PDB file of C-alpha atoms and ligand atoms in Angstrom:
ATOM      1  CA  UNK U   1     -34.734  -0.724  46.649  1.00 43.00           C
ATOM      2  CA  UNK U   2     -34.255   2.165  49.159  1.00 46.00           C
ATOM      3  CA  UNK U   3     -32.631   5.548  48.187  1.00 49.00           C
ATOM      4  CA  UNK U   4     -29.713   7.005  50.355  1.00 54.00           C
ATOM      5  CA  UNK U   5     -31.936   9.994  50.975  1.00 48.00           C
ATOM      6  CA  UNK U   6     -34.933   8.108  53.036  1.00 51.00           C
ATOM      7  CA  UNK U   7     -33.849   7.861  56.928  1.00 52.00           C
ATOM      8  CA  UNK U   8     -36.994   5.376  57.991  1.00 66.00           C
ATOM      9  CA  UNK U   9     -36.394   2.067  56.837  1.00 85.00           C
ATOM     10  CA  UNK U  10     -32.555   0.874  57.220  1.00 95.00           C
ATOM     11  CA  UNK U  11     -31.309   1.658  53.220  1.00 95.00           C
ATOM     12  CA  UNK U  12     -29.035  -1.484  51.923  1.00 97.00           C
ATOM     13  CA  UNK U  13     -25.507  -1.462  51.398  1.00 97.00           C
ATOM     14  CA  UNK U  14     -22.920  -3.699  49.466  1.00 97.00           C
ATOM     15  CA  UNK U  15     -20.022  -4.544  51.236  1.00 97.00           C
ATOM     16  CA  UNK U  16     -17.222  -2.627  49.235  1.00 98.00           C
ATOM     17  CA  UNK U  17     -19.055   0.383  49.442  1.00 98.00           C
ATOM     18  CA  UNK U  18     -17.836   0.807  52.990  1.00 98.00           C
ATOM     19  CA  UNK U  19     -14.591   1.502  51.815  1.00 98.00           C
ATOM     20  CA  UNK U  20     -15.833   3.529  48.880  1.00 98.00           C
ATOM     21  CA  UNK U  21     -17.583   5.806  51.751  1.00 98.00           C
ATOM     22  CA  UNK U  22     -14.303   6.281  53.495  1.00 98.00           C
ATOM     23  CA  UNK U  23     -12.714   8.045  50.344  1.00 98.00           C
ATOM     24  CA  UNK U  24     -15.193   9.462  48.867  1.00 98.00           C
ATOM     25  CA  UNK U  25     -13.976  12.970  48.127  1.00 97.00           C
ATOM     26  CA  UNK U  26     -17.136  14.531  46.016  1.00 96.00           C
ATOM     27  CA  UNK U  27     -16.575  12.816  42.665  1.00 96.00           C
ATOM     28  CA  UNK U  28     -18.475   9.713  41.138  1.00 96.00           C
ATOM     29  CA  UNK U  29     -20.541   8.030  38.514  1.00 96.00           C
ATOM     30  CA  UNK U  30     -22.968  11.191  38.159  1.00 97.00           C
ATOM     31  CA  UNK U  31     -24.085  14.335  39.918  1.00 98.00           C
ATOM     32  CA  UNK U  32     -27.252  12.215  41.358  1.00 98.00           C
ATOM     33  CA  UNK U  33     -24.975   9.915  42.291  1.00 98.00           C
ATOM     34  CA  UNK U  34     -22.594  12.354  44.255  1.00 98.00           C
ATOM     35  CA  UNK U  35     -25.681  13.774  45.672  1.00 98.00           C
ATOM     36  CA  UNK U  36     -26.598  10.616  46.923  1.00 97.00           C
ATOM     37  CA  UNK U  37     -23.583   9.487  48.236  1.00 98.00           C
ATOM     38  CA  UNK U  38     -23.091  12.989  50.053  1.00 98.00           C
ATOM     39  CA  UNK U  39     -26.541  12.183  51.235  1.00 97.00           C
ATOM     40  CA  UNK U  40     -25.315   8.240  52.597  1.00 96.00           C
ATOM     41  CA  UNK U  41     -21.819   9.995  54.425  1.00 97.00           C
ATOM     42  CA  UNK U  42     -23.737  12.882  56.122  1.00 97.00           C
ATOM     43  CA  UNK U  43     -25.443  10.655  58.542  1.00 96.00           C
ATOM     44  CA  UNK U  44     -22.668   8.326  60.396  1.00 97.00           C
ATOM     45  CA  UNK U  45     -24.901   6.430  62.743  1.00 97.00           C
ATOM     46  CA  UNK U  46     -27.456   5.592  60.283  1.00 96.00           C
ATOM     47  CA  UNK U  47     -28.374   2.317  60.178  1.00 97.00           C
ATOM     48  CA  UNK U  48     -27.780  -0.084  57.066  1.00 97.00           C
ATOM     49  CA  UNK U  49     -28.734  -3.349  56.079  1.00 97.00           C
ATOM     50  CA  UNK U  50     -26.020  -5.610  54.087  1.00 96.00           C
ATOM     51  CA  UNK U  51     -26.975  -6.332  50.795  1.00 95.00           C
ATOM     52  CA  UNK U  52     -25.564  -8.778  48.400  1.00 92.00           C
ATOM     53  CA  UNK U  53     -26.612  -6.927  45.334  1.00 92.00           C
ATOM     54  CA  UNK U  54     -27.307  -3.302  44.147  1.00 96.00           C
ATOM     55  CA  UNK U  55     -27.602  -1.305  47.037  1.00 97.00           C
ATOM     56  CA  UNK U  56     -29.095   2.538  48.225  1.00 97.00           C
ATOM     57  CA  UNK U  57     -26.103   3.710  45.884  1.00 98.00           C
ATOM     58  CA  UNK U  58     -26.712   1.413  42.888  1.00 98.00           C
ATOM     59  CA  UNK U  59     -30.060   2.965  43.210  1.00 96.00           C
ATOM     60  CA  UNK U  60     -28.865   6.098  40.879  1.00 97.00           C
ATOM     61  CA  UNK U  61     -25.626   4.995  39.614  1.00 98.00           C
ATOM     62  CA  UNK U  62     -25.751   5.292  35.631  1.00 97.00           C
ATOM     63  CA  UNK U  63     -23.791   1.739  35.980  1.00 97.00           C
ATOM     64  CA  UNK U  64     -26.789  -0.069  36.983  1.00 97.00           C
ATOM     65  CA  UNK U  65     -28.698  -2.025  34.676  1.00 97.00           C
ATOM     66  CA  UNK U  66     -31.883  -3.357  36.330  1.00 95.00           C
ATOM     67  CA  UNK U  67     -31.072  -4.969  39.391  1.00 93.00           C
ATOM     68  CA  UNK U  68     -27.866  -5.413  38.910  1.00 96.00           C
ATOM     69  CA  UNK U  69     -24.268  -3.455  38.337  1.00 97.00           C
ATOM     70  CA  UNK U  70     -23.130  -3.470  34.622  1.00 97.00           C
ATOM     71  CA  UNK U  71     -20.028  -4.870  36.310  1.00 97.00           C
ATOM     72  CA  UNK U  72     -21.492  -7.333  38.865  1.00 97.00           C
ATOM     73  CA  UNK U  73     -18.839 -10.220  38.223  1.00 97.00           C
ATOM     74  CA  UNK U  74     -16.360  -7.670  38.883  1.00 97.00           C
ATOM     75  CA  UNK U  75     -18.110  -5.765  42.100  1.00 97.00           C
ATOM     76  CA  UNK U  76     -19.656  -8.918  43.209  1.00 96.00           C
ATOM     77  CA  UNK U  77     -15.804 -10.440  43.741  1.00 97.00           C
ATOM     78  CA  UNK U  78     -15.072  -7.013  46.084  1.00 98.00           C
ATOM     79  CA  UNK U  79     -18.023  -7.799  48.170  1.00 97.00           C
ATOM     80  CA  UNK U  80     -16.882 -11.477  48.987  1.00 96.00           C
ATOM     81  CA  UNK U  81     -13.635 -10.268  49.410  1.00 97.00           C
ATOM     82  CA  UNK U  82     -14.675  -7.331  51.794  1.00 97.00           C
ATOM     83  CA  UNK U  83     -16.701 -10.251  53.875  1.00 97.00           C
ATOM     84  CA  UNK U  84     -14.127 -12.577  53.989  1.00 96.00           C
ATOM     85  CA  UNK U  85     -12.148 -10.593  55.997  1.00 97.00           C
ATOM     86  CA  UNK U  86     -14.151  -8.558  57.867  1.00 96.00           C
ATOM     87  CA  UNK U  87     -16.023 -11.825  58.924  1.00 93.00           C
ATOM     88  CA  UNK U  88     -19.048 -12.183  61.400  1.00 88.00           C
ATOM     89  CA  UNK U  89     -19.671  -7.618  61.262  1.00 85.00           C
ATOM     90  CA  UNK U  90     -20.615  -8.423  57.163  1.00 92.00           C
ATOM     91  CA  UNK U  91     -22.753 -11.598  57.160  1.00 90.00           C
ATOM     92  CA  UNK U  92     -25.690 -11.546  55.454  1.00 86.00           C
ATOM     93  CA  UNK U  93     -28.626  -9.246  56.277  1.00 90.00           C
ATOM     94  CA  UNK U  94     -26.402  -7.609  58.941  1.00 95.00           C
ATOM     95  CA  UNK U  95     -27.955  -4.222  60.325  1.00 96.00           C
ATOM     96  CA  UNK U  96     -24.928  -2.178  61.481  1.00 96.00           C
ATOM     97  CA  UNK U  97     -25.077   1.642  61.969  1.00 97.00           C
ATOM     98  CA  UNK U  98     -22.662   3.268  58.955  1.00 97.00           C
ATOM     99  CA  UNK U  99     -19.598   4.137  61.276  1.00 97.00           C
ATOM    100  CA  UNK U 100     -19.926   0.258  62.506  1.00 97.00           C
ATOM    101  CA  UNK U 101     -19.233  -1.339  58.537  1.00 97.00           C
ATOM    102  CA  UNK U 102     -16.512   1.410  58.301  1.00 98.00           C
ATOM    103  CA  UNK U 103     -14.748   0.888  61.031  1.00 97.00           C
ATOM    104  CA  UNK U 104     -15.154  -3.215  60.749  1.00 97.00           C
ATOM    105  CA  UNK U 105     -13.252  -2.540  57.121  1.00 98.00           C
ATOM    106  CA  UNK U 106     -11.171   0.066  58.629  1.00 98.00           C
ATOM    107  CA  UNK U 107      -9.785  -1.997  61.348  1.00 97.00           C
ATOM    108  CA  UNK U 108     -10.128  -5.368  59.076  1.00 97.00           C
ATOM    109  CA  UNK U 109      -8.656  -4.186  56.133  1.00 98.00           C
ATOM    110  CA  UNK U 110      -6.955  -0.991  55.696  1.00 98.00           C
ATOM    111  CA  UNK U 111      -4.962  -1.530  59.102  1.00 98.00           C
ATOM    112  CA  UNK U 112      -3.965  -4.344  57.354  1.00 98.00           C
ATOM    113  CA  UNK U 113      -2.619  -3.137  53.991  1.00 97.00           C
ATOM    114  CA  UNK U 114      -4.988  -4.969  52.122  1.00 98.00           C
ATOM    115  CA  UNK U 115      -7.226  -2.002  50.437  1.00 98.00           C
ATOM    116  CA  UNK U 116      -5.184  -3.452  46.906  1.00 97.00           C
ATOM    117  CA  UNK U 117      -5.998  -6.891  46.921  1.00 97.00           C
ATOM    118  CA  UNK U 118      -9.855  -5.909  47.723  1.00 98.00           C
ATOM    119  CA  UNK U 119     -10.528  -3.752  44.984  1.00 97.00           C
ATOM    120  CA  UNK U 120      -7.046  -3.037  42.796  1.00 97.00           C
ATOM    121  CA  UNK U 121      -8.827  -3.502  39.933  1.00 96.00           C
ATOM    122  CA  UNK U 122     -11.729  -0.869  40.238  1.00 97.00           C
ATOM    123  CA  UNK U 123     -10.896   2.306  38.348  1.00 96.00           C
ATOM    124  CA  UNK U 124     -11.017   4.364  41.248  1.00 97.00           C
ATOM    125  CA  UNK U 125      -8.116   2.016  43.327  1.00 97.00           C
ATOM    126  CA  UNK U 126      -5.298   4.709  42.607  1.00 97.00           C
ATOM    127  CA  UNK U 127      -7.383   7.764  44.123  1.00 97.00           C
ATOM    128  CA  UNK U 128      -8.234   5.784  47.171  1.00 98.00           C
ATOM    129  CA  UNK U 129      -4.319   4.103  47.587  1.00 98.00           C
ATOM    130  CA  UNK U 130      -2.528   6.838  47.474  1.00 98.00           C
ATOM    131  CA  UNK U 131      -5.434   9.094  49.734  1.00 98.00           C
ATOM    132  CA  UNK U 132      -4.752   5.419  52.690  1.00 98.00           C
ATOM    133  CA  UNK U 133      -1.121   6.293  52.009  1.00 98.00           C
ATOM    134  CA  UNK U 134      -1.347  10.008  52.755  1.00 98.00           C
ATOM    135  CA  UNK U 135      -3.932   9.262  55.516  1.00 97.00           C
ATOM    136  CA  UNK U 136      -6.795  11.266  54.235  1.00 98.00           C
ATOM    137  CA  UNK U 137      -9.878   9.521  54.261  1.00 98.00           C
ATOM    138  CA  UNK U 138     -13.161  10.474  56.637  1.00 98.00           C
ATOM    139  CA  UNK U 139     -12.557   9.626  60.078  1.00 97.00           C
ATOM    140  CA  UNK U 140     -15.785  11.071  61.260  1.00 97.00           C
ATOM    141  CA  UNK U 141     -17.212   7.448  59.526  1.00 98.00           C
ATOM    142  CA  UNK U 142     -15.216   5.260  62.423  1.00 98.00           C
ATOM    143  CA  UNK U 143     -16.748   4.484  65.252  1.00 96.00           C
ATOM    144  CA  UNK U 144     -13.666   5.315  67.166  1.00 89.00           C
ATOM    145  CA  UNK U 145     -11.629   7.975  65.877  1.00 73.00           C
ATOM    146  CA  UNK U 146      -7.624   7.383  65.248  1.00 69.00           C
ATOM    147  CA  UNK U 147      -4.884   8.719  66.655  1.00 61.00           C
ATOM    148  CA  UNK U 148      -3.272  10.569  63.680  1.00 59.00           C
TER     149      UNK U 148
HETATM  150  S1  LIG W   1     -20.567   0.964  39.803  1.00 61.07           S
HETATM  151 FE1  LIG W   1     -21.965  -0.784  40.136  1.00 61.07          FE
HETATM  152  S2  LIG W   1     -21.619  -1.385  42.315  1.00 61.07           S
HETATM  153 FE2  LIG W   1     -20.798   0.669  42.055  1.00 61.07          FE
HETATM  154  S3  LIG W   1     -22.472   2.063  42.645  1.00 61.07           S
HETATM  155 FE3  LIG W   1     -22.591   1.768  40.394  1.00 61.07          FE
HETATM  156  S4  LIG W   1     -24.051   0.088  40.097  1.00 61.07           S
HETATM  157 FE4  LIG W   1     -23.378   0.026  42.250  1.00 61.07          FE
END
């Protein structure tokens, strides 16, 4: 499993982390695991690799437990969700520079109001909702940047 930190090899991502990435404002599972995922955000055009199971951020999260998350049912039901409607951009093995999955659940997704139904149940859904609602999330991880 790659680490966020490595820039050779494209590192593997899960689909819902896309829309983690877009939020993420510094806090986490653990202080590797902000580390890492300051590590992921720094480097927009990097290029991933879809991943149906624990990914280059699993790779330190304290939730992991082998090979998969301690939650998988739970995170495993975001991913489908996430590819669902994003469609062709998240089939499987897809190799996508960063800002490409983020905008793909950007324009697939939060344009359409649908950040709830994808992940309302994760414990972080009320941080990200209400940062969509006050439109603060990282634009420089779009392809295209917004018009505020
Ligand atoms: S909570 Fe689960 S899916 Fe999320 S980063 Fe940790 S191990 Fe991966």
């Amino acid at each position: 499993m790659e680490e966020a930190s490595r820039s050779d090899d494209p590192a593997a991502l899960r689909p819902h982390h896309a829309l983690c990435a877009l939020f993420f404002e510094g806090r986490g599972y653990s202080p590797e695991f902000v580390r890492n995922m300051t590590s992921l955000i720094a480097e927009p055009g990097r290029m991933l690799r879809l991943t149906a199971g624990c990914d280059a951020l699993c790779q330190v999260c304290p939730h992991r437990r082998g090979e998969v998350c301690r939650d998988e049912a739970k995170v495993f039901g975001y991913d489908k969700q996430v590819c669902e409607l994003v469609g062709e951009a998240f089939s499987a093995g897809k190799t996508l520079p960063l800002k490409q999955f983020c905008q793909a659940v950007y324009d697939r997704i939060l344009q359409q109001n649908l950040l709830a139904e994808v992940c309302g149940s994760c414990e972080w859904a009320k941080l990200c909702q209400e940062k969509w609602a006050d439109g603060d999330f990282n634009r420089l991880l779009l392809a295209s940047q917004p018009a505020d």
